[in-house]
Amino acid sequence: MMTRKEQRVSLGRLGERLIRDGLLAEEQLRQALERQQQFGGSLGDILVSMGFLASSDIKPYLEQGTGFPFVDISEEEIDRDLVAAVPKDTVLSRMALPFREVSGRILVAMADPLDIATIDEYRAIFNKPIEPCLALGADLNESIRRSYDAREKVRNLIHEIGFTNEAENEPIDDLIDQSNEAPIVKLVNSLVGGAIAAGASDIHLEPQEGNVRVRYRIDGVMYEQMTLPNNHLAACVSRLKIMSGLDIAERRRPQDGRFSTRDDSGREYDIRMSLMPTVYGEKACMRLLEKANSMASLERIGFFPEQRAMFQRFIRRPHGLILVTGPTGSGKSTTLYAGLQAINDATKNINTIEDPVEYRLPGINQMQVNQKIGVTFAAGLRTLVRQDPDVILVGEIRDKDTAETAIQAALTGHLVLSTLHTNDAPGAVVRLQNMGVEPFLISSAIVGVVGQRLVRNLCPYCRQEYQLSMAMALTAGIPMVEGKPPTVARPVGCKRCGGRGMKGRSAVMEILPITDKIRDMVLQGCTGQEITIQAISEGMKTMKECAILRALELQISIEEILRVFAQEE
């Protein structure tokens, strides 16, 4: 590692090397040196702040000049737990931000990585080895502000609230008063607003033994955001109950509700609330649904062109049963809604029975399941059949009664769309048989089955291309290109994706058309594996094959394929 004297000499030649390599003009260097003489600071910081260079341009020169790895801290995802371990005043005075732990070593972004006193102080705080990294001062300031502001905002709200009552013994009138006070309103709004800003699909308030953990689900993965004191849980939950129209006095039974809110730009969100009693208090889970952006078109869901054309042929048939399969949270309802939107016009009477009704569809008649008064899927479906329908959507087939009613509707001149929880498209046939539906009814009614999964897309702004290793290609089942592993991409992380390297999700699908051969196999009671083999021989691409094609198009990573499909190996 270089000494300070060697570092200063090397950095002193920074401008000369940048001019020599054609990255900087002499006049730009002169202006930067004048600013440095007037205001101080490092030359690298000044060149970037004046817009003469980007951080990526200067990175190799700073690494060579200092002997330390350079980190663009503004593009890094910062570990919140590491930040919480060091006071903000210390981080600002030292200009040293801990941001990641790798192999038991704490990576610290520093304006001066040769500051031995800071390294020793951080080593004492974490009781682990410290690995200093060089970062630009301006980027450090911004990252420190961003890392601490959200935490301080919530901490100040908590301090302002100052409640100390226990949830079980809290009088109802006091809870109502507290939940309507400005501080608790601000805290709940901050949690919901933060989730919307982060692009989260769900918010979880989880009471633990010593605190309340707040987590967001972003692109299908849970991320811990912060912790709250346990003695504020009752007031937060009470506020959410009031917003959702739930019974504030009921703490021992699950409750479900919903409310609406708007973000700073005026976009409206529906929020589905679910409360569950746990040993440490009531757990709250909120599902966020943006009203204006809820309707995805068939072009945006994730179909390959030939798959989209096949699905469009399915939904334009006058009758028959179309099934979409996959685990919970795999986007099945979104696919069905997109299909309804594609065929929705004034000449068709389209009706749905759902649990719950997630999105309001203009021009479509939607019914909500209500078990308390006997409105089940099967009962509601029997009502819909008497409503002179052309198209019926059944939110989910859960039992034999619903399955047989849906099949009878499909056989009597109606187009019926529904979902099933199976791992793949051929498994839908087996699931219906296991429910007790006769094979001749299944083979006569089903038009086609779509199986799908959701995968996280790589951020297009920071993804990094690389050539896959032979070992990884064999592990993931990736085909060779001219005998060599193909070029794929990995996540990196930047401001646009919140440092995660992932941005948004899309579906990978397999489509099983019920051909004459497959219809015969259904009648003969063949297994799902046998139907899969036949479907592949007839040209069906499996979900994993479609995911691999997406990876070769640099849209998803190999690691994402292994994460999503590992359980099926």
Coordinates of C-alpha atoms in Angstrom, one line a residue:
M1 CA 0.0 0.0 0.0
M2 CA 1.2 3.5 -0.8
T3 CA 2.3 6.0 1.9
R4 CA 0.7 9.4 2.1
K5 CA 3.7 11.0 0.4
E6 CA 3.7 8.5 -2.5
Q7 CA -0.1 9.0 -2.8
R8 CA 0.2 12.8 -3.0
V9 CA 2.9 12.5 -5.7
S10 CA 0.8 10.1 -7.7
L11 CA -2.4 12.1 -7.4
G12 CA -0.4 15.2 -8.3
R13 CA 0.2 13.8 -11.7
L14 CA -3.5 12.9 -12.1
G15 CA -4.3 15.9 -14.3
E16 CA -1.3 15.2 -16.5
R17 CA -2.3 11.6 -17.1
L18 CA -5.9 12.6 -17.8
I19 CA -4.8 15.1 -20.5
R20 CA -2.3 12.6 -21.9
D21 CA -5.1 10.0 -22.3
G22 CA -7.5 12.4 -23.9
L23 CA -10.0 12.5 -21.1
L24 CA -9.4 16.1 -20.1
A25 CA -8.5 19.4 -21.9
E26 CA -5.8 21.7 -20.5
E27 CA -8.3 24.5 -20.1
Q28 CA -10.6 22.2 -18.0
L29 CA -7.6 21.2 -15.8
R30 CA -6.7 24.9 -15.3
Q31 CA -10.3 25.7 -14.2
A32 CA -10.3 22.8 -11.8
L33 CA -7.0 23.7 -10.3
E34 CA -8.2 27.3 -9.7
R35 CA -11.3 26.0 -7.9
Q36 CA -9.1 23.7 -5.8
Q37 CA -6.8 26.5 -4.8
Q38 CA -9.8 28.7 -3.9
F39 CA -12.0 26.2 -2.1
G40 CA -9.8 23.2 -1.4
G41 CA -10.8 19.6 -1.9
S42 CA -9.5 16.7 -4.0
L43 CA -8.9 17.2 -7.7
G44 CA -10.9 14.1 -8.5
D45 CA -14.0 15.5 -6.6
I46 CA -13.7 18.8 -8.4
L47 CA -13.4 17.3 -11.9
V48 CA -16.5 15.3 -11.3
S49 CA -18.5 18.1 -9.7
M50 CA -17.7 20.4 -12.5
G51 CA -19.0 17.9 -15.0
F52 CA -15.6 17.4 -16.8
L53 CA -15.5 13.7 -16.0
A54 CA -17.8 10.9 -14.8
S55 CA -16.9 8.8 -11.7
S56 CA -16.4 5.8 -14.0
D57 CA -13.9 7.8 -16.1
I58 CA -11.7 8.7 -13.1
K59 CA -12.0 5.3 -11.3
P60 CA -8.9 3.6 -12.7
Y61 CA -6.7 6.7 -12.1
L62 CA -7.8 7.0 -8.5
E63 CA -7.2 3.3 -7.8
Q64 CA -3.8 3.5 -9.4
G65 CA -3.0 6.8 -7.6
T66 CA -4.0 5.6 -4.1
G67 CA -3.6 1.9 -4.2
F68 CA -7.1 1.5 -2.8
P69 CA -10.2 0.1 -4.7
F70 CA -12.5 2.9 -5.8
V71 CA -16.2 2.6 -5.1
D72 CA -19.0 4.7 -6.6
I73 CA -20.9 4.9 -3.3
S74 CA -23.9 6.6 -4.9
E75 CA -24.6 3.4 -6.9
E76 CA -24.1 1.0 -3.9
E77 CA -26.9 -0.6 -1.9
I78 CA -25.9 0.3 1.7
D79 CA -26.4 -2.1 4.5
R80 CA -28.8 -0.4 7.0
D81 CA -27.6 -2.4 9.9
L82 CA -24.0 -1.2 9.4
V83 CA -25.2 2.4 9.2
A84 CA -27.2 2.0 12.4
A85 CA -24.0 0.9 14.3
V86 CA -22.2 4.3 13.7
P87 CA -23.5 7.7 14.8
K88 CA -24.2 10.1 12.0
D89 CA -21.9 12.7 13.5
T90 CA -19.0 10.2 13.5
V91 CA -19.6 9.2 9.8
L92 CA -19.8 12.9 8.8
S93 CA -16.7 14.0 10.7
R94 CA -14.7 11.1 9.5
M95 CA -16.2 11.1 6.0
A96 CA -16.3 7.3 6.2
L97 CA -19.5 5.3 5.5
P98 CA -19.7 1.5 6.2
F99 CA -21.7 0.0 3.4
R100 CA -21.2 -3.7 3.0
E101 CA -19.9 -6.8 4.8
V102 CA -17.9 -9.3 2.7
S103 CA -16.4 -12.5 4.1
G104 CA -16.3 -11.1 7.7
R105 CA -14.7 -7.8 6.6
I106 CA -16.5 -4.4 6.8
L107 CA -16.2 -2.3 3.6
V108 CA -16.0 1.4 4.4
A109 CA -16.2 4.1 1.7
M110 CA -13.7 6.9 2.8
A111 CA -12.6 10.2 1.4
D112 CA -9.2 9.4 2.9
P113 CA -8.6 5.7 3.0
L114 CA -5.2 6.3 4.7
D115 CA -6.9 7.7 7.8
I116 CA -5.6 5.1 10.3
A117 CA -7.5 6.6 13.3
T118 CA -10.8 6.2 11.5
I119 CA -10.0 2.6 10.5
D120 CA -9.0 1.8 14.2
E121 CA -12.3 3.4 15.5
Y122 CA -14.4 1.4 13.1
R123 CA -12.6 -1.7 13.9
A124 CA -13.4 -1.2 17.5
I125 CA -17.1 -0.5 16.7
F126 CA -17.6 -3.6 14.6
N127 CA -15.0 -5.8 16.2
K128 CA -14.2 -7.0 12.6
P129 CA -11.4 -6.2 10.1
I130 CA -12.0 -3.0 8.1
E131 CA -11.4 -2.8 4.3
P132 CA -11.1 0.9 3.3
C133 CA -12.3 2.0 -0.2
L134 CA -11.8 5.3 -1.9
A135 CA -15.0 7.4 -2.6
L136 CA -15.6 10.9 -3.9
G137 CA -16.4 13.4 -1.2
A138 CA -19.6 14.7 -2.8
D139 CA -20.9 11.2 -3.4
L140 CA -20.1 10.4 0.3
N141 CA -22.0 13.4 1.6
E142 CA -25.1 12.5 -0.5
S143 CA -25.0 8.9 0.5
I144 CA -24.6 9.7 4.2
R145 CA -27.6 12.1 4.0
R146 CA -29.7 9.5 2.2
S147 CA -28.7 6.7 4.6
Y148 CA -29.6 8.6 7.8
D149 CA -32.4 10.9 6.8
A150 CA -35.2 8.2 6.5
R151 CA -34.1 6.6 9.8
E152 CA -34.0 9.9 11.6
K153 CA -37.4 10.9 10.3
V154 CA -39.0 7.7 11.7
R155 CA -37.0 8.1 14.9
N156 CA -38.1 11.7 15.4
L157 CA -41.7 10.6 14.8
I158 CA -41.4 7.8 17.4
H159 CA -39.9 10.3 19.9
E160 CA -42.7 12.7 19.2
I161 CA -45.3 10.0 19.8
G162 CA -43.8 8.9 23.1
F163 CA -46.4 6.2 23.9
T164 CA -45.5 3.7 26.6
N165 CA -48.7 1.7 27.1
E166 CA -48.8 -2.1 26.5
A167 CA -51.1 -3.3 23.7
E168 CA -53.0 -5.9 25.7
N169 CA -54.0 -3.5 28.4
E170 CA -54.5 -0.4 26.3
P171 CA -58.0 1.1 26.8
I172 CA -59.9 1.3 23.5
D173 CA -60.7 5.0 23.9
D174 CA -57.1 5.8 24.5
L175 CA -56.0 3.8 21.4
I176 CA -58.5 5.6 19.2
D177 CA -57.2 9.0 20.5
Q178 CA -53.6 8.0 20.0
S179 CA -54.2 6.6 16.5
N180 CA -55.7 9.9 15.4
E181 CA -52.9 12.1 16.7
A182 CA -50.7 13.8 14.2
P183 CA -47.5 11.9 15.1
I184 CA -48.9 8.4 14.6
V185 CA -50.7 9.5 11.4
K186 CA -47.3 10.8 10.1
L187 CA -45.6 7.6 11.1
V188 CA -48.1 5.3 9.3
N189 CA -48.2 7.6 6.3
S190 CA -44.3 7.5 6.2
L191 CA -44.3 3.7 6.2
V192 CA -46.9 3.5 3.4
G193 CA -45.3 6.4 1.4
G194 CA -41.9 4.8 1.7
A195 CA -43.2 1.5 0.3
I196 CA -44.8 3.3 -2.6
A197 CA -41.6 5.2 -3.3
A198 CA -39.5 2.0 -3.2
G199 CA -41.9 0.2 -5.6
A200 CA -42.9 -2.3 -3.0
S201 CA -45.8 -4.7 -3.5
D202 CA -46.3 -5.5 0.2
I203 CA -45.6 -3.9 3.6
H204 CA -45.1 -6.2 6.7
L205 CA -45.3 -5.0 10.3
E206 CA -44.0 -7.9 12.3
P207 CA -43.9 -7.8 16.1
Q208 CA -40.8 -9.5 17.5
E209 CA -39.7 -10.1 21.1
G210 CA -37.9 -6.8 21.4
N211 CA -39.2 -4.6 18.6
V212 CA -41.4 -4.4 15.5
R213 CA -39.7 -5.3 12.2
V214 CA -40.8 -3.4 9.1
R215 CA -40.2 -5.2 5.8
Y216 CA -41.1 -4.4 2.2
R217 CA -41.5 -6.9 -0.6
I218 CA -39.8 -5.5 -3.7
D219 CA -39.8 -7.4 -6.9
G220 CA -40.9 -10.5 -5.0
V221 CA -38.1 -10.4 -2.4
M222 CA -38.4 -9.2 1.2
Y223 CA -36.1 -6.4 2.4
E224 CA -35.9 -5.2 6.0
Q225 CA -36.3 -1.4 6.2
M226 CA -36.3 -0.5 9.8
T227 CA -37.4 -1.5 13.3
L228 CA -39.9 0.3 15.6
P229 CA -40.3 0.1 19.4
N230 CA -42.8 -2.6 20.5
N231 CA -44.8 -0.1 22.6
H232 CA -45.9 1.8 19.4
L233 CA -47.3 -1.3 17.7
A234 CA -50.8 -1.0 19.2
A235 CA -51.2 2.7 18.0
C236 CA -49.9 1.9 14.5
V237 CA -52.2 -1.1 14.1
S238 CA -55.2 0.9 15.5
R239 CA -54.6 3.6 13.0
L240 CA -54.5 1.0 10.2
K241 CA -57.7 -0.6 11.5
I242 CA -59.5 2.8 11.4
M243 CA -58.3 3.5 7.9
S244 CA -59.5 0.0 6.8
G245 CA -62.8 0.1 8.5
L246 CA -62.0 -2.8 10.9
D247 CA -62.9 -3.5 14.5
I248 CA -60.4 -1.7 16.6
A249 CA -61.4 -3.7 19.7
E250 CA -60.8 -7.1 18.1
R251 CA -57.2 -8.2 18.8
R252 CA -57.5 -12.0 19.0
R253 CA -58.9 -12.9 15.5
P254 CA -57.6 -12.2 12.0
Q255 CA -59.3 -9.3 10.1
D256 CA -59.2 -8.2 6.5
G257 CA -60.0 -4.8 5.1
R258 CA -58.8 -2.2 2.6
F259 CA -58.3 1.5 2.1
S260 CA -57.1 3.9 -0.6
T261 CA -54.3 6.5 -0.6
R262 CA -52.5 8.8 -3.0
D263 CA -48.8 9.5 -3.4
D264 CA -47.2 12.9 -3.8
S265 CA -47.8 12.9 -7.5
G266 CA -51.5 12.2 -7.1
R267 CA -51.5 8.5 -8.2
E268 CA -54.1 6.5 -6.3
Y269 CA -53.4 3.2 -4.6
D270 CA -55.7 0.5 -3.3
I271 CA -54.2 -1.1 -0.2
R272 CA -55.5 -4.5 1.0
M273 CA -55.0 -5.0 4.8
S274 CA -54.6 -8.3 6.6
L275 CA -54.2 -8.6 10.3
M276 CA -53.1 -11.7 12.2
P277 CA -52.6 -12.2 15.9
T278 CA -49.2 -13.5 16.9
V279 CA -47.6 -14.2 20.3
Y280 CA -46.0 -10.7 20.4
G281 CA -49.0 -8.8 19.0
E282 CA -50.9 -8.2 15.8
K283 CA -49.0 -8.6 12.6
A284 CA -50.1 -6.4 9.7
C285 CA -49.6 -7.1 6.0
M286 CA -50.6 -4.6 3.3
R287 CA -50.8 -5.3 -0.4
L288 CA -50.3 -2.2 -2.6
L289 CA -52.1 -2.0 -5.9
E290 CA -51.8 1.1 -8.1
K291 CA -55.2 1.7 -9.7
A292 CA -54.0 3.5 -12.9
N293 CA -51.2 1.1 -13.6
S294 CA -52.9 -2.1 -12.7
M295 CA -53.9 -3.2 -16.2
A296 CA -51.0 -4.8 -18.1
S297 CA -51.6 -5.5 -21.7
L298 CA -50.8 -8.9 -23.3
E299 CA -47.8 -7.3 -25.0
R300 CA -46.3 -6.3 -21.6
I301 CA -46.8 -9.4 -19.6
G302 CA -44.0 -11.5 -20.8
F303 CA -45.3 -13.6 -23.7
F304 CA -43.0 -14.4 -26.6
P305 CA -44.8 -13.4 -29.8
E306 CA -45.8 -17.0 -30.8
Q307 CA -47.1 -17.6 -27.2
R308 CA -49.1 -14.4 -27.3
A309 CA -50.7 -15.4 -30.7
M310 CA -51.6 -18.8 -29.2
F311 CA -53.2 -17.2 -26.1
Q312 CA -55.1 -14.8 -28.2
R313 CA -56.5 -17.7 -30.2
F314 CA -57.6 -19.3 -26.9
I315 CA -59.5 -16.2 -25.6
R316 CA -61.2 -15.5 -28.9
R317 CA -62.9 -18.8 -29.0
P318 CA -66.7 -18.7 -28.3
H319 CA -66.6 -21.4 -25.5
G320 CA -64.2 -23.6 -23.6
L321 CA -62.1 -23.5 -20.4
I322 CA -58.8 -21.7 -20.2
L323 CA -56.6 -22.2 -17.1
V324 CA -53.7 -20.2 -15.8
T325 CA -51.5 -22.0 -13.3
G326 CA -48.7 -21.2 -11.0
P327 CA -47.9 -20.6 -7.3
T328 CA -49.3 -17.8 -5.2
G329 CA -48.0 -14.4 -6.4
S330 CA -47.0 -15.6 -9.9
G331 CA -49.2 -13.1 -11.7
K332 CA -52.0 -15.4 -12.7
S333 CA -54.8 -12.8 -12.1
T334 CA -52.8 -10.2 -14.1
T335 CA -52.6 -12.5 -17.1
L336 CA -56.4 -13.2 -16.9
Y337 CA -57.2 -9.5 -16.6
A338 CA -55.1 -8.7 -19.6
G339 CA -56.9 -11.4 -21.5
L340 CA -60.3 -9.9 -20.5
Q341 CA -59.2 -6.5 -21.5
A342 CA -58.1 -7.8 -25.0
I343 CA -61.6 -9.1 -25.7
N344 CA -63.7 -6.6 -23.8
D345 CA -66.1 -4.7 -26.0
A346 CA -69.8 -3.7 -26.1
T347 CA -70.9 -6.9 -27.8
K348 CA -69.9 -9.2 -24.9
N349 CA -71.3 -9.7 -21.5
I350 CA -68.3 -10.4 -19.3
N351 CA -68.8 -11.4 -15.6
T352 CA -66.4 -12.4 -12.9
I353 CA -66.4 -14.0 -9.4
E354 CA -63.3 -13.1 -7.4
D355 CA -61.8 -13.3 -4.0
P356 CA -60.9 -10.5 -3.6
V357 CA -61.7 -8.2 -6.5
E358 CA -58.2 -6.8 -6.9
Y359 CA -58.8 -4.4 -9.8
R360 CA -61.9 -2.6 -11.1
L361 CA -62.4 -3.3 -14.8
P362 CA -64.5 -0.8 -16.7
G363 CA -67.4 -2.5 -18.6
I364 CA -67.1 -5.8 -16.7
N365 CA -69.5 -7.0 -14.0
Q366 CA -67.5 -8.2 -11.0
M367 CA -68.8 -10.1 -8.0
Q368 CA -66.9 -10.5 -4.6
V369 CA -66.8 -13.8 -2.8
N370 CA -68.3 -13.5 0.7
Q371 CA -68.1 -16.8 2.6
K372 CA -70.1 -15.3 5.6
I373 CA -73.3 -15.1 3.6
G374 CA -72.7 -18.1 1.4
V375 CA -71.4 -16.4 -1.7
T376 CA -68.7 -19.0 -2.6
F377 CA -67.0 -19.5 -5.9
A378 CA -69.3 -22.4 -6.8
A379 CA -72.5 -20.5 -5.7
G380 CA -71.4 -17.3 -7.4
L381 CA -70.6 -19.2 -10.5
R382 CA -74.0 -20.8 -10.7
T383 CA -75.5 -17.2 -10.4
L384 CA -73.3 -15.9 -13.2
V385 CA -74.4 -18.7 -15.5
R386 CA -78.0 -17.4 -15.2
Q387 CA -76.8 -13.8 -16.1
D388 CA -76.7 -14.5 -19.9
P389 CA -72.8 -14.4 -20.0
D390 CA -70.5 -14.7 -22.9
V391 CA -67.3 -14.8 -20.8
I392 CA -66.9 -15.8 -17.2
L393 CA -63.8 -15.4 -15.0
V394 CA -63.6 -17.5 -11.9
G395 CA -60.8 -16.2 -9.6
E396 CA -59.7 -19.7 -8.6
I397 CA -60.9 -23.3 -8.8
R398 CA -60.4 -24.7 -5.3
D399 CA -62.7 -27.7 -5.1
K400 CA -64.7 -30.3 -7.1
D401 CA -68.0 -28.3 -7.0
T402 CA -66.4 -25.2 -8.5
A403 CA -64.4 -27.2 -11.1
E404 CA -67.5 -29.1 -12.3
T405 CA -69.6 -26.0 -12.5
A406 CA -66.9 -24.2 -14.5
I407 CA -66.6 -27.1 -16.8
Q408 CA -70.4 -27.4 -17.3
A409 CA -70.4 -23.7 -18.2
A410 CA -67.6 -24.1 -20.7
L411 CA -69.4 -27.1 -22.3
T412 CA -72.7 -25.1 -22.6
G413 CA -71.4 -22.3 -24.8
H414 CA -69.5 -20.0 -22.4
L415 CA -65.8 -19.0 -22.4
V416 CA -64.6 -19.6 -18.9
L417 CA -61.2 -18.4 -17.6
S418 CA -59.8 -19.4 -14.2
T419 CA -56.7 -20.2 -12.2
L420 CA -55.2 -23.3 -10.5
H421 CA -52.3 -23.7 -8.1
T422 CA -50.0 -26.2 -9.9
N423 CA -46.3 -26.1 -10.7
D424 CA -46.7 -26.3 -14.4
A425 CA -49.3 -26.3 -17.2
P426 CA -49.7 -30.1 -17.6
G427 CA -50.2 -30.4 -13.9
A428 CA -53.5 -28.7 -14.2
V429 CA -55.1 -31.8 -15.8
V430 CA -53.8 -34.0 -13.0
R431 CA -55.0 -31.5 -10.3
L432 CA -58.6 -31.6 -11.8
Q433 CA -58.5 -35.4 -11.8
N434 CA -57.3 -35.4 -8.2
M435 CA -60.3 -33.2 -7.3
G436 CA -62.6 -35.9 -8.6
V437 CA -63.5 -34.5 -12.0
E438 CA -64.1 -37.1 -14.7
P439 CA -61.4 -37.3 -17.4
F440 CA -64.0 -37.1 -20.2
L441 CA -65.3 -33.7 -18.8
I442 CA -61.7 -32.4 -18.6
S443 CA -60.7 -33.4 -22.1
S444 CA -64.0 -32.0 -23.6
A445 CA -63.9 -28.6 -21.9
I446 CA -60.2 -27.4 -21.7
V447 CA -59.0 -25.3 -24.6
G448 CA -55.5 -24.6 -23.2
V449 CA -53.4 -24.1 -20.1
V450 CA -50.9 -21.4 -19.3
G451 CA -48.2 -22.1 -16.7
Q452 CA -46.2 -19.1 -15.4
R453 CA -43.7 -17.7 -12.9
L454 CA -42.5 -14.2 -12.2
V455 CA -38.8 -13.4 -12.5
R456 CA -36.9 -10.3 -11.6
N457 CA -35.7 -8.2 -14.5
L458 CA -32.1 -6.9 -14.6
C459 CA -31.8 -3.1 -14.3
P460 CA -31.1 -2.0 -17.9
Y461 CA -29.0 0.9 -16.7
C462 CA -26.3 -1.0 -14.7
R463 CA -26.4 -4.7 -15.8
Q464 CA -23.0 -6.0 -16.6
E465 CA -22.3 -8.4 -19.5
Y466 CA -19.9 -11.3 -19.1
Q467 CA -19.2 -14.7 -20.6
L468 CA -20.7 -17.5 -18.6
S469 CA -18.4 -20.2 -17.3
M470 CA -18.7 -23.7 -18.6
A471 CA -19.6 -25.1 -15.2
M472 CA -22.4 -22.5 -14.6
A473 CA -23.8 -23.1 -18.1
L474 CA -24.0 -26.9 -17.4
T475 CA -25.5 -26.3 -13.9
A476 CA -28.2 -24.0 -15.3
G477 CA -28.8 -26.0 -18.5
I478 CA -27.7 -23.1 -20.8
P479 CA -27.0 -24.2 -24.4
M480 CA -23.6 -23.5 -25.8
V481 CA -23.0 -21.0 -28.6
E482 CA -20.6 -22.4 -31.2
G483 CA -19.3 -24.7 -28.5
K484 CA -18.7 -21.9 -26.0
P485 CA -20.7 -20.6 -23.1
P486 CA -22.9 -17.6 -24.1
T487 CA -22.7 -14.0 -23.0
V488 CA -25.2 -13.2 -20.3
A489 CA -25.6 -10.4 -17.7
R490 CA -25.4 -10.0 -13.9
P491 CA -26.9 -7.4 -11.5
V492 CA -24.7 -4.5 -10.4
G493 CA -26.8 -1.8 -8.7
C494 CA -27.3 1.9 -9.3
K495 CA -29.5 4.8 -8.2
R496 CA -32.3 3.9 -10.6
C497 CA -32.8 0.4 -9.1
G498 CA -32.0 1.3 -5.5
G499 CA -28.7 -0.5 -5.6
R500 CA -30.4 -3.9 -6.1
G501 CA -29.4 -4.5 -9.7
M502 CA -33.0 -5.6 -10.4
K503 CA -35.9 -3.4 -11.7
G504 CA -39.4 -4.8 -12.1
R505 CA -40.7 -8.3 -12.9
S506 CA -42.0 -10.1 -15.9
A507 CA -43.6 -13.5 -16.4
V508 CA -42.0 -16.5 -18.1
M509 CA -44.6 -18.9 -19.4
E510 CA -45.4 -22.2 -21.0
I511 CA -48.5 -22.8 -23.0
L512 CA -50.2 -26.2 -23.4
P513 CA -52.8 -26.3 -26.2
I514 CA -55.1 -29.3 -25.8
T515 CA -54.4 -31.1 -29.1
D516 CA -56.2 -34.3 -30.2
K517 CA -53.2 -36.4 -29.0
I518 CA -53.2 -34.7 -25.5
R519 CA -57.0 -35.0 -25.3
D520 CA -56.6 -38.8 -25.8
M521 CA -53.9 -38.9 -23.1
V522 CA -56.2 -37.1 -20.7
L523 CA -59.0 -39.7 -21.3
Q524 CA -56.5 -42.5 -20.7
G525 CA -55.5 -41.0 -17.4
C526 CA -51.8 -40.3 -18.3
T527 CA -49.5 -38.7 -15.8
G528 CA -48.5 -35.0 -15.9
Q529 CA -44.9 -36.1 -16.8
E530 CA -46.2 -38.1 -19.8
I531 CA -48.3 -35.1 -21.0
T532 CA -45.3 -32.8 -20.6
I533 CA -43.1 -35.1 -22.8
Q534 CA -45.8 -35.2 -25.5
A535 CA -46.4 -31.4 -25.3
I536 CA -42.6 -30.7 -25.7
S537 CA -42.5 -33.1 -28.7
E538 CA -45.3 -31.0 -30.2
G539 CA -43.3 -27.8 -29.7
M540 CA -44.1 -26.5 -26.3
K541 CA -41.4 -24.4 -24.7
T542 CA -41.2 -25.0 -20.9
M543 CA -41.0 -22.1 -18.5
K544 CA -37.3 -22.7 -17.8
E545 CA -36.5 -22.8 -21.5
C546 CA -38.3 -19.4 -21.8
A547 CA -36.3 -18.0 -18.8
I548 CA -33.1 -19.1 -20.5
L549 CA -34.1 -17.3 -23.7
R550 CA -34.7 -14.2 -21.5
A551 CA -31.2 -14.6 -20.0
L552 CA -29.6 -14.8 -23.4
E553 CA -31.5 -11.6 -24.3
L554 CA -29.8 -10.0 -21.2
Q555 CA -33.1 -9.4 -19.5
I556 CA -32.7 -11.7 -16.5
S557 CA -29.7 -13.2 -14.7
I558 CA -28.6 -16.8 -14.5
E559 CA -28.8 -16.6 -10.7
E560 CA -32.5 -15.6 -11.0
I561 CA -33.2 -18.7 -13.1
L562 CA -31.5 -20.9 -10.5
R563 CA -33.4 -19.1 -7.7
V564 CA -36.9 -19.5 -9.3
F565 CA -36.5 -23.0 -10.7
A566 CA -34.1 -24.6 -8.2
Q567 CA -37.0 -26.4 -6.4
E568 CA -37.9 -28.2 -9.7
E569 CA -34.5 -29.7 -10.4

